[in-house]
Amino acid sequence: MESLQQLQRVFGERLVRDPDLIAPYAIDTSRAVPRGTPLALVFAESTDDVSAALAWAHEQRVPVSVRGAGTGLTGGAMAYDGGLVVSLERMNRILGIDAPNRLAVVQPGVITAELDAACREQGLFFPPDPASARTCTVGGNIATNAGGLRCVSHGVTTDSVAALEVVLADGRVLRAGALTRKNVVGYDLKSLFVGSEGTLGVITEATVRLKPVPPGMPRTFRASFDTLEEAGRAVTAIVGGAVQPEVLELMDALSVEIIESFHPSGLTVPRGAMLVGQTVGLDAAEKADAITALCVEHGATDAGVSESDALLEARRLSNPALNARGLKISCDVGVPVAALAEVFHGIAEISERHGRRVSTVAHAGDGNLHSTVEAPDTAEGIALADRVIDDITRLALSLGGTISGEHGIGSVKRHELPWQLEPVALDVQRAIKAALDPRGILTPDRAI
């Protein structure tokens, strides 16, 4: 394409056309299948770079995919045939940490755990805590409104975003949000872009809110149950109780067995499920003891408290561990916390009906479940696993839940949108998309 010379003049060697070099940037970690070959890849290093790339794509009507670390699980970063891939991995600087105001300004390619570590040096921390925090980026977290292990106490990513710099589809730069706690000027454009999955603009800078590191030594607690239903009832009791954990996670027996085989850490496989969590503050030990006592009251057969966070580290390994054992087709549903026992019972019935093993790990404290289905590498095996996932998703919806709690929609879940959203809601979202991206170049046919 002759017009690519315009981009070549802007990016020089940072514009890549070799398909073999582009290939690693054309996919994410989802089960979405690559389709076709991108026209080019650009490595952006500034807002001006992103602006130039999008202005060119807008003029040429070339579809754009946006790439951070590629850890997405729904196919949102997959490249388009004849499209342009915009990589933000080199926009990876922490631009400043304002400790008095508890704010940090970062580029989108900053690794989440690295931002958290830098903030902790000043007695602060970044609340969002996805299981992939050591590899995912802040920009990706914002684009998908990611959750994580600390959601039960600190909310999802949007609760930690103060302001954004966003490049729109035609190359214009928008700044939305404010540094103040209160801001009711105009529409809440900042929140519009959080969770928009690259369909409305490309985030090039974020101002995020931080919190003080709690004093004292954290405590990790665990409790084993003979059934998932008992574990679900215990979670409901904990969340509705006076003592609140910072983290509350669930792993069913199959997950614990697979994770322990993948990375031995001393986990004892329960008959039904294991709850693990963490308390913080000067009274962390007392709170952990109170929570484990509540678990025993609700059927736990074994419970304990430790100063080690090895159990939480094991929980973070669930995805690679499950994938290594052939459980690779997953979903990300959410239900009201009080429905956890019912949804676990329903998942067991679905697993038995289809004759497929299903592993479930969950951010139990906020009702966000990740069920993963075993799937042989055959078209038939994957199709059956997809049907299992669809049944689990419909089950969650029947209980007042959602088709996604934190991973987003991308291309993998787009067929599920009408299951949850009414036609008017879909029309309004697509009208917003058309207003901000009239030529439909930004991550087309995904998310909405």
GROMACS .gro file of C-alpha atoms in nm:
model
  448
    1MET     CA    1   0.000   0.000   0.000
    2GLU     CA    2   0.156   0.323  -0.119
    3SER     CA    3   0.004   0.525   0.166
    4LEU     CA    4   0.207   0.319   0.414
    5GLN     CA    5   0.497   0.541   0.319
    6GLN     CA    6   0.330   0.813   0.528
    7LEU     CA    7   0.357   0.592   0.835
    8GLN     CA    8   0.708   0.485   0.739
    9ARG     CA    9   0.818   0.848   0.751
   10VAL     CA   10   0.671   0.886   1.101
   11PHE     CA   11   0.784   0.556   1.252
   12GLY     CA   12   1.090   0.454   1.054
   13GLU     CA   13   1.213   0.118   1.181
   14ARG     CA   14   0.927   0.113   1.432
   15LEU     CA   15   0.692   0.022   1.148
   16VAL     CA   16   0.713  -0.353   1.084
   17ARG     CA   17   0.576  -0.532   0.776
   18ASP     CA   18   0.742  -0.873   0.805
   19PRO     CA   19   0.455  -1.120   0.883
   20ASP     CA   20   0.685  -1.337   1.096
   21LEU     CA   21   0.778  -1.040   1.316
   22ILE     CA   22   0.418  -0.925   1.337
   23ALA     CA   23   0.280  -1.269   1.427
   24PRO     CA   24   0.347  -1.257   1.806
   25TYR     CA   25   0.162  -0.923   1.821
   26ALA     CA   26  -0.137  -1.047   1.623
   27ILE     CA   27  -0.280  -1.269   1.899
   28ASP     CA   28  -0.365  -1.270   2.268
   29THR     CA   29  -0.398  -1.558   2.515
   30SER     CA   30  -0.760  -1.634   2.426
   31ARG     CA   31  -0.893  -1.924   2.223
   32ALA     CA   32  -0.984  -1.687   1.938
   33VAL     CA   33  -0.844  -1.802   1.604
   34PRO     CA   34  -0.624  -1.560   1.402
   35ARG     CA   35  -0.782  -1.462   1.072
   36GLY     CA   36  -0.560  -1.329   0.795
   37THR     CA   37  -0.242  -1.125   0.799
   38PRO     CA   38  -0.210  -0.766   0.929
   39LEU     CA   39  -0.081  -0.501   0.695
   40ALA     CA   40   0.169  -0.362   0.946
   41LEU     CA   41   0.266  -0.322   1.311
   42VAL     CA   42   0.368   0.007   1.469
   43PHE     CA   43   0.551   0.045   1.799
   44ALA     CA   44   0.415   0.362   1.955
   45GLU     CA   45   0.630   0.548   2.204
   46SER     CA   46   0.416   0.857   2.265
   47THR     CA   47   0.066   0.999   2.239
   48ASP     CA   48   0.174   1.172   1.917
   49ASP     CA   49   0.269   0.833   1.772
   50VAL     CA   50  -0.072   0.686   1.850
   51SER     CA   51  -0.240   0.996   1.712
   52ALA     CA   52  -0.047   0.970   1.385
   53ALA     CA   53  -0.124   0.598   1.350
   54LEU     CA   54  -0.497   0.639   1.412
   55ALA     CA   55  -0.529   0.946   1.190
   56TRP     CA   56  -0.371   0.744   0.907
   57ALA     CA   57  -0.595   0.442   0.971
   58HIS     CA   58  -0.903   0.665   0.985
   59GLU     CA   59  -0.815   0.827   0.653
   60GLN     CA   60  -0.737   0.493   0.487
   61ARG     CA   61  -1.028   0.306   0.655
   62VAL     CA   62  -0.789   0.042   0.789
   63PRO     CA   63  -0.905  -0.161   1.094
   64VAL     CA   64  -0.690  -0.121   1.405
   65SER     CA   65  -0.615  -0.365   1.684
   66VAL     CA   66  -0.448  -0.241   2.001
   67ARG     CA   67  -0.187  -0.453   2.173
   68GLY     CA   68  -0.055  -0.424   2.528
   69ALA     CA   69   0.094  -0.735   2.685
   70GLY     CA   70  -0.139  -0.973   2.504
   71THR     CA   71  -0.275  -1.130   2.824
   72GLY     CA   72  -0.640  -1.078   2.728
   73LEU     CA   73  -0.866  -1.383   2.739
   74THR     CA   74  -1.148  -1.284   2.504
   75GLY     CA   75  -0.982  -1.212   2.168
   76GLY     CA   76  -1.001  -0.835   2.201
   77ALA     CA   77  -0.643  -0.777   2.077
   78MET     CA   78  -0.650  -1.015   1.781
   79ALA     CA   79  -0.521  -0.853   1.462
   80TYR     CA   80  -0.730  -0.801   1.150
   81ASP     CA   81  -0.653  -0.920   0.801
   82GLY     CA   82  -0.512  -0.614   0.622
   83GLY     CA   83  -0.526  -0.422   0.950
   84LEU     CA   84  -0.285  -0.215   1.156
   85VAL     CA   85  -0.154  -0.338   1.491
   86VAL     CA   86  -0.069  -0.061   1.737
   87SER     CA   87   0.162  -0.189   2.011
   88LEU     CA   88   0.182   0.011   2.335
   89GLU     CA   89   0.447  -0.205   2.503
   90ARG     CA   90   0.714   0.067   2.470
   91MET     CA   91   0.489   0.325   2.642
   92ASN     CA   92   0.589   0.175   2.975
   93ARG     CA   93   0.698   0.463   3.197
   94ILE     CA   94   0.567   0.563   3.537
   95LEU     CA   95   0.552   0.940   3.481
   96GLY     CA   96   0.507   1.034   3.844
   97ILE     CA   97   0.381   0.932   4.186
   98ASP     CA   98   0.208   1.207   4.384
   99ALA     CA   99   0.214   1.062   4.735
  100PRO     CA  100   0.035   1.352   4.914
  101ASN     CA  101  -0.261   1.325   4.676
  102ARG     CA  102  -0.232   0.945   4.643
  103LEU     CA  103  -0.211   0.954   4.264
  104ALA     CA  104   0.016   0.805   4.000
  105VAL     CA  105   0.048   0.902   3.634
  106VAL     CA  106   0.144   0.619   3.402
  107GLN     CA  107   0.168   0.522   3.039
  108PRO     CA  108  -0.052   0.229   2.931
  109GLY     CA  109   0.230  -0.024   2.889
  110VAL     CA  110   0.333  -0.019   3.257
  111ILE     CA  111   0.312  -0.367   3.410
  112THR     CA  112   0.054  -0.369   3.689
  113ALA     CA  113   0.274  -0.536   3.952
  114GLU     CA  114   0.563  -0.298   3.874
  115LEU     CA  115   0.341   0.003   3.937
  116ASP     CA  116   0.226  -0.151   4.264
  117ALA     CA  117   0.587  -0.218   4.370
  118ALA     CA  118   0.694   0.140   4.291
  119CYS     CA  119   0.403   0.278   4.491
  120ARG     CA  120   0.482   0.055   4.790
  121GLU     CA  121   0.823   0.219   4.815
  122GLN     CA  122   0.627   0.531   4.916
  123GLY     CA  123   0.389   0.354   5.150
  124LEU     CA  124   0.108   0.329   4.895
  125PHE     CA  125  -0.031   0.059   4.668
  126PHE     CA  126  -0.232   0.026   4.345
  127PRO     CA  127  -0.554  -0.158   4.436
  128PRO     CA  128  -0.633  -0.351   4.112
  129ASP     CA  129  -0.479  -0.696   4.144
  130PRO     CA  130  -0.552  -0.932   3.851
  131ALA     CA  131  -0.410  -1.283   3.880
  132SER     CA  132  -0.187  -1.190   3.584
  133ALA     CA  133  -0.058  -0.874   3.756
  134ARG     CA  134   0.305  -0.966   3.688
  135THR     CA  135   0.248  -0.967   3.311
  136CYS     CA  136  -0.063  -0.758   3.231
  137THR     CA  137  -0.053  -0.382   3.179
  138VAL     CA  138  -0.234  -0.093   3.342
  139GLY     CA  139  -0.371   0.012   3.001
  140GLY     CA  140  -0.512  -0.334   2.944
  141ASN     CA  141  -0.663  -0.336   3.292
  142ILE     CA  142  -0.839  -0.010   3.218
  143ALA     CA  143  -0.950  -0.116   2.870
  144THR     CA  144  -1.123  -0.423   3.011
  145ASN     CA  145  -1.210  -0.279   3.356
  146ALA     CA  146  -1.019  -0.572   3.503
  147GLY     CA  147  -1.086  -0.707   3.849
  148GLY     CA  148  -0.870  -0.940   4.053
  149LEU     CA  149  -0.806  -1.076   4.397
  150ARG     CA  150  -0.857  -0.751   4.592
  151CYS     CA  151  -1.190  -0.662   4.430
  152VAL     CA  152  -1.392  -0.765   4.733
  153SER     CA  153  -1.235  -0.481   4.932
  154HIS     CA  154  -1.124  -0.225   4.673
  155GLY     CA  155  -1.353  -0.266   4.372
  156VAL     CA  156  -1.258  -0.310   4.007
  157THR     CA  157  -1.020  -0.097   3.800
  158THR     CA  158  -1.266   0.184   3.730
  159ASP     CA  159  -1.273   0.261   4.103
  160SER     CA  160  -0.902   0.345   4.083
  161VAL     CA  161  -0.905   0.563   3.769
  162ALA     CA  162  -0.904   0.940   3.817
  163ALA     CA  163  -0.831   1.069   3.468
  164LEU     CA  164  -0.741   0.948   3.119
  165GLU     CA  165  -0.573   1.072   2.805
  166VAL     CA  166  -0.729   0.899   2.505
  167VAL     CA  167  -0.661   0.917   2.132
  168LEU     CA  168  -0.985   0.904   1.934
  169ALA     CA  169  -1.034   0.720   1.607
  170ASP     CA  170  -0.951   1.023   1.391
  171GLY     CA  171  -0.633   1.104   1.585
  172ARG     CA  172  -0.771   1.375   1.812
  173VAL     CA  173  -0.659   1.365   2.176
  174LEU     CA  174  -0.919   1.373   2.454
  175ARG     CA  175  -0.854   1.431   2.824
  176ALA     CA  176  -1.126   1.319   3.061
  177GLY     CA  177  -1.165   1.300   3.438
  178ALA     CA  178  -1.000   1.510   3.710
  179LEU     CA  179  -0.747   1.489   3.990
  180THR     CA  180  -1.009   1.589   4.246
  181ARG     CA  181  -1.227   1.341   4.430
  182LYS     CA  182  -1.541   1.526   4.323
  183ASN     CA  183  -1.606   1.620   3.961
  184VAL     CA  184  -1.954   1.663   3.813
  185VAL     CA  185  -1.868   1.873   3.508
  186GLY     CA  186  -2.033   1.737   3.193
  187TYR     CA  187  -2.076   1.372   3.106
  188ASP     CA  188  -1.853   1.118   3.279
  189LEU     CA  189  -1.640   1.054   2.971
  190LYS     CA  190  -1.361   0.896   3.172
  191SER     CA  191  -1.584   0.609   3.278
  192LEU     CA  192  -1.708   0.567   2.921
  193PHE     CA  193  -1.360   0.462   2.810
  194VAL     CA  194  -1.294   0.232   3.106
  195GLY     CA  195  -1.399  -0.113   2.990
  196SER     CA  196  -1.456  -0.006   2.629
  197GLU     CA  197  -1.198  -0.262   2.507
  198GLY     CA  198  -1.033  -0.033   2.254
  199THR     CA  199  -1.355   0.029   2.058
  200LEU     CA  200  -1.386   0.402   2.137
  201GLY     CA  201  -1.026   0.520   2.166
  202VAL     CA  202  -0.673   0.424   2.266
  203ILE     CA  203  -0.562   0.508   2.621
  204THR     CA  204  -0.220   0.673   2.616
  205GLU     CA  205  -0.195   0.802   2.974
  206ALA     CA  206  -0.377   0.730   3.298
  207THR     CA  207  -0.391   0.900   3.635
  208VAL     CA  208  -0.480   0.635   3.890
  209ARG     CA  209  -0.573   0.648   4.256
  210LEU     CA  210  -0.360   0.482   4.522
  211LYS     CA  211  -0.424   0.374   4.881
  212PRO     CA  212  -0.202   0.357   5.191
  213VAL     CA  213  -0.041   0.021   5.264
  214PRO     CA  214  -0.222  -0.118   5.570
  215PRO     CA  215  -0.004  -0.138   5.883
  216GLY     CA  216   0.092  -0.466   6.043
  217MET     CA  217   0.150  -0.817   5.908
  218PRO     CA  218  -0.115  -0.960   5.671
  219ARG     CA  219  -0.258  -1.301   5.753
  220THR     CA  220  -0.359  -1.566   5.501
  221PHE     CA  221  -0.641  -1.801   5.595
  222ARG     CA  222  -0.775  -2.120   5.441
  223ALA     CA  223  -1.077  -2.341   5.496
  224SER     CA  224  -1.163  -2.676   5.333
  225PHE     CA  225  -1.517  -2.797   5.265
  226ASP     CA  226  -1.667  -3.128   5.160
  227THR     CA  227  -1.895  -2.960   4.906
  228LEU     CA  228  -1.893  -2.650   4.689
  229GLU     CA  229  -2.238  -2.561   4.818
  230GLU     CA  230  -2.107  -2.542   5.176
  231ALA     CA  231  -1.819  -2.323   5.062
  232GLY     CA  232  -2.068  -2.097   4.883
  233ARG     CA  233  -2.279  -2.060   5.195
  234ALA     CA  234  -1.968  -1.978   5.398
  235VAL     CA  235  -1.876  -1.704   5.149
  236THR     CA  236  -2.224  -1.552   5.181
  237ALA     CA  237  -2.185  -1.552   5.560
  238ILE     CA  238  -1.841  -1.390   5.542
  239VAL     CA  239  -1.944  -1.117   5.300
  240GLY     CA  240  -2.252  -1.042   5.508
  241GLY     CA  241  -2.060  -1.045   5.835
  242ALA     CA  242  -1.892  -0.777   6.043
  243VAL     CA  243  -1.535  -0.888   5.968
  244GLN     CA  244  -1.428  -0.832   5.607
  245PRO     CA  245  -1.121  -0.982   5.433
  246GLU     CA  246  -0.913  -0.798   5.176
  247VAL     CA  247  -0.907  -1.113   4.958
  248LEU     CA  248  -1.154  -1.402   4.944
  249GLU     CA  249  -1.092  -1.668   4.678
  250LEU     CA  250  -1.236  -2.012   4.609
  251MET     CA  251  -1.082  -2.313   4.437
  252ASP     CA  252  -1.278  -2.632   4.380
  253ALA     CA  253  -1.116  -2.970   4.454
  254LEU     CA  254  -1.019  -3.031   4.092
  255SER     CA  255  -0.848  -2.692   4.071
  256VAL     CA  256  -0.654  -2.749   4.393
  257GLU     CA  257  -0.537  -3.092   4.275
  258ILE     CA  258  -0.421  -2.956   3.938
  259ILE     CA  259  -0.252  -2.647   4.084
  260GLU     CA  260  -0.069  -2.855   4.345
  261SER     CA  261   0.054  -3.095   4.078
  262PHE     CA  262   0.169  -2.803   3.863
  263HIS     CA  263   0.345  -2.615   4.143
  264PRO     CA  264   0.366  -2.807   4.474
  265SER     CA  265   0.316  -2.576   4.769
  266GLY     CA  266   0.173  -2.801   5.039
  267LEU     CA  267  -0.194  -2.764   4.948
  268THR     CA  268  -0.412  -3.048   5.080
  269VAL     CA  269  -0.679  -3.134   4.826
  270PRO     CA  270  -1.026  -3.096   4.984
  271ARG     CA  271  -1.324  -3.315   4.904
  272GLY     CA  272  -1.524  -3.024   4.766
  273ALA     CA  273  -1.358  -2.684   4.776
  274MET     CA  274  -1.108  -2.460   4.951
  275LEU     CA  275  -1.149  -2.097   5.048
  276VAL     CA  276  -0.834  -1.890   5.074
  277GLY     CA  277  -0.810  -1.526   5.165
  278GLN     CA  278  -0.619  -1.255   5.338
  279THR     CA  279  -0.682  -1.003   5.611
  280VAL     CA  280  -0.481  -0.685   5.667
  281GLY     CA  281  -0.430  -0.423   5.936
  282LEU     CA  282  -0.305  -0.430   6.292
  283ASP     CA  283  -0.586  -0.670   6.381
  284ALA     CA  284  -0.528  -0.899   6.080
  285ALA     CA  285  -0.470  -1.208   6.299
  286GLU     CA  286  -0.791  -1.155   6.498
  287LYS     CA  287  -0.990  -1.100   6.177
  288ALA     CA  288  -0.848  -1.413   6.015
  289ASP     CA  289  -0.934  -1.618   6.324
  290ALA     CA  290  -1.289  -1.482   6.320
  291ILE     CA  291  -1.333  -1.570   5.952
  292THR     CA  292  -1.201  -1.925   5.991
  293ALA     CA  293  -1.431  -1.974   6.291
  294LEU     CA  294  -1.722  -1.864   6.073
  295CYS     CA  295  -1.611  -2.113   5.807
  296VAL     CA  296  -1.608  -2.396   6.061
  297GLU     CA  297  -1.955  -2.288   6.174
  298HIS     CA  298  -2.071  -2.328   5.813
  299GLY     CA  299  -1.923  -2.673   5.755
  300ALA     CA  300  -1.546  -2.635   5.706
  301THR     CA  301  -1.367  -2.959   5.792
  302ASP     CA  302  -1.027  -2.795   5.827
  303ALA     CA  303  -0.915  -2.434   5.865
  304GLY     CA  304  -0.601  -2.243   5.949
  305VAL     CA  305  -0.418  -1.909   5.948
  306SER     CA  306  -0.063  -1.831   5.833
  307GLU     CA  307   0.172  -1.539   5.778
  308SER     CA  308   0.275  -1.688   5.443
  309ASP     CA  309   0.099  -1.587   5.122
  310ALA     CA  310   0.189  -1.915   4.946
  311LEU     CA  311  -0.178  -2.007   4.913
  312LEU     CA  312  -0.257  -1.687   4.725
  313GLU     CA  313   0.046  -1.741   4.504
  314ALA     CA  314  -0.091  -2.087   4.424
  315ARG     CA  315  -0.427  -1.931   4.333
  316ARG     CA  316  -0.253  -1.701   4.084
  317LEU     CA  317  -0.120  -2.007   3.901
  318SER     CA  318  -0.463  -2.149   3.822
  319ASN     CA  319  -0.474  -2.052   3.454
  320PRO     CA  320  -0.137  -2.197   3.346
  321ALA     CA  321  -0.193  -2.504   3.564
  322LEU     CA  322  -0.536  -2.578   3.418
  323ASN     CA  323  -0.423  -2.515   3.061
  324ALA     CA  324  -0.135  -2.759   3.108
  325ARG     CA  325  -0.387  -3.029   3.198
  326GLY     CA  326  -0.617  -2.972   2.899
  327LEU     CA  327  -0.873  -2.750   3.073
  328LYS     CA  328  -0.853  -2.453   2.843
  329ILE     CA  329  -1.202  -2.332   2.748
  330SER     CA  330  -1.314  -2.090   3.017
  331CYS     CA  331  -1.577  -1.834   3.106
  332ASP     CA  332  -1.593  -1.532   3.335
  333VAL     CA  333  -1.941  -1.505   3.481
  334GLY     CA  334  -2.066  -1.320   3.784
  335VAL     CA  335  -2.358  -1.387   4.016
  336PRO     CA  336  -2.491  -1.220   4.330
  337VAL     CA  337  -2.288  -1.354   4.622
  338ALA     CA  338  -2.597  -1.508   4.781
  339ALA     CA  339  -2.639  -1.724   4.468
  340LEU     CA  340  -2.295  -1.887   4.491
  341ALA     CA  341  -2.417  -2.214   4.644
  342GLU     CA  342  -2.686  -2.245   4.377
  343VAL     CA  343  -2.453  -2.171   4.087
  344PHE     CA  344  -2.195  -2.425   4.209
  345HIS     CA  345  -2.467  -2.690   4.230
  346GLY     CA  346  -2.580  -2.600   3.877
  347ILE     CA  347  -2.226  -2.617   3.736
  348ALA     CA  348  -2.185  -2.967   3.880
  349GLU     CA  349  -2.507  -3.074   3.706
  350ILE     CA  350  -2.391  -2.923   3.375
  351SER     CA  351  -2.055  -3.100   3.403
  352GLU     CA  352  -2.225  -3.435   3.464
  353ARG     CA  353  -2.479  -3.385   3.186
  354HIS     CA  354  -2.212  -3.314   2.925
  355GLY     CA  355  -1.957  -3.563   3.058
  356ARG     CA  356  -1.685  -3.299   3.077
  357ARG     CA  357  -1.470  -3.207   3.376
  358VAL     CA  358  -1.521  -2.848   3.487
  359SER     CA  359  -1.285  -2.665   3.720
  360THR     CA  360  -1.404  -2.352   3.899
  361VAL     CA  361  -1.195  -2.087   4.070
  362ALA     CA  362  -1.357  -1.769   4.184
  363HIS     CA  363  -1.314  -1.425   4.328
  364ALA     CA  364  -1.572  -1.554   4.572
  365GLY     CA  365  -1.611  -1.234   4.769
  366ASP     CA  366  -1.773  -1.055   4.476
  367GLY     CA  367  -1.935  -1.353   4.304
  368ASN     CA  368  -1.704  -1.364   4.000
  369LEU     CA  369  -1.649  -1.722   3.882
  370HIS     CA  370  -1.401  -1.862   3.631
  371SER     CA  371  -1.510  -2.207   3.517
  372THR     CA  372  -1.277  -2.395   3.282
  373VAL     CA  373  -1.376  -2.698   3.077
  374GLU     CA  374  -1.153  -2.978   2.956
  375ALA     CA  375  -1.134  -2.978   2.577
  376PRO     CA  376  -0.944  -3.219   2.351
  377ASP     CA  377  -0.768  -3.044   2.063
  378THR     CA  378  -1.033  -3.144   1.812
  379ALA     CA  379  -1.311  -2.941   1.656
  380GLU     CA  380  -1.570  -3.164   1.822
  381GLY     CA  381  -1.404  -3.141   2.164
  382ILE     CA  382  -1.382  -2.763   2.153
  383ALA     CA  383  -1.740  -2.731   2.026
  384LEU     CA  384  -1.867  -2.941   2.317
  385ALA     CA  385  -1.665  -2.735   2.566
  386ASP     CA  386  -1.815  -2.418   2.418
  387ARG     CA  387  -2.164  -2.561   2.473
  388VAL     CA  388  -2.075  -2.631   2.837
  389ILE     CA  389  -1.957  -2.270   2.875
  390ASP     CA  390  -2.277  -2.142   2.715
  391ASP     CA  391  -2.485  -2.345   2.961
  392ILE     CA  392  -2.286  -2.210   3.257
  393THR     CA  393  -2.332  -1.856   3.125
  394ARG     CA  394  -2.708  -1.902   3.089
  395LEU     CA  395  -2.717  -2.045   3.441
  396ALA     CA  396  -2.544  -1.734   3.577
  397LEU     CA  397  -2.789  -1.509   3.393
  398SER     CA  398  -3.084  -1.703   3.532
  399LEU     CA  399  -2.957  -1.623   3.881
  400GLY     CA  400  -2.938  -1.249   3.814
  401GLY     CA  401  -2.576  -1.259   3.702
  402THR     CA  402  -2.364  -1.134   3.413
  403ILE     CA  403  -2.180  -1.288   3.119
  404SER     CA  404  -1.855  -1.118   3.223
  405GLY     CA  405  -1.726  -0.994   3.553
  406GLU     CA  406  -1.381  -0.870   3.449
  407HIS     CA  407  -1.239  -1.021   3.129
  408GLY     CA  408  -1.459  -0.829   2.888
  409ILE     CA  409  -1.641  -0.944   2.574
  410GLY     CA  410  -1.389  -0.923   2.288
  411SER     CA  411  -1.477  -1.156   2.002
  412VAL     CA  412  -1.512  -1.476   2.206
  413LYS     CA  413  -1.820  -1.363   2.400
  414ARG     CA  414  -1.985  -1.132   2.150
  415HIS     CA  415  -2.253  -1.387   2.060
  416GLU     CA  416  -2.366  -1.378   2.425
  417LEU     CA  417  -2.443  -1.005   2.433
  418PRO     CA  418  -2.814  -1.039   2.341
  419TRP     CA  419  -2.855  -1.288   2.626
  420GLN     CA  420  -2.793  -1.007   2.875
  421LEU     CA  421  -2.851  -0.676   2.699
  422GLU     CA  422  -3.189  -0.571   2.565
  423PRO     CA  423  -3.212  -0.428   2.209
  424VAL     CA  424  -3.236  -0.069   2.334
  425ALA     CA  425  -2.916  -0.108   2.538
  426LEU     CA  426  -2.733  -0.252   2.236
  427ASP     CA  427  -2.863   0.027   2.012
  428VAL     CA  428  -2.743   0.297   2.252
  429GLN     CA  429  -2.396   0.142   2.281
  430ARG     CA  430  -2.363   0.110   1.905
  431ALA     CA  431  -2.478   0.470   1.860
  432ILE     CA  432  -2.198   0.583   2.093
  433LYS     CA  433  -1.951   0.373   1.894
  434ALA     CA  434  -2.070   0.527   1.567
  435ALA     CA  435  -2.044   0.880   1.706
  436LEU     CA  436  -1.683   0.838   1.821
  437ASP     CA  437  -1.565   0.606   1.544
  438PRO     CA  438  -1.784   0.679   1.239
  439ARG     CA  439  -1.566   0.475   1.003
  440GLY     CA  440  -1.555   0.178   1.238
  441ILE     CA  441  -1.178   0.134   1.238
  442LEU     CA  442  -1.119   0.081   1.613
  443THR     CA  443  -1.141  -0.285   1.715
  444PRO     CA  444  -1.443  -0.344   1.491
  445ASP     CA  445  -1.694  -0.625   1.555
  446ARG     CA  446  -1.583  -0.677   1.912
  447ALA     CA  447  -1.706  -0.590   2.261
  448ILE     CA  448  -2.047  -0.450   2.152
   0.00000   0.00000   0.00000
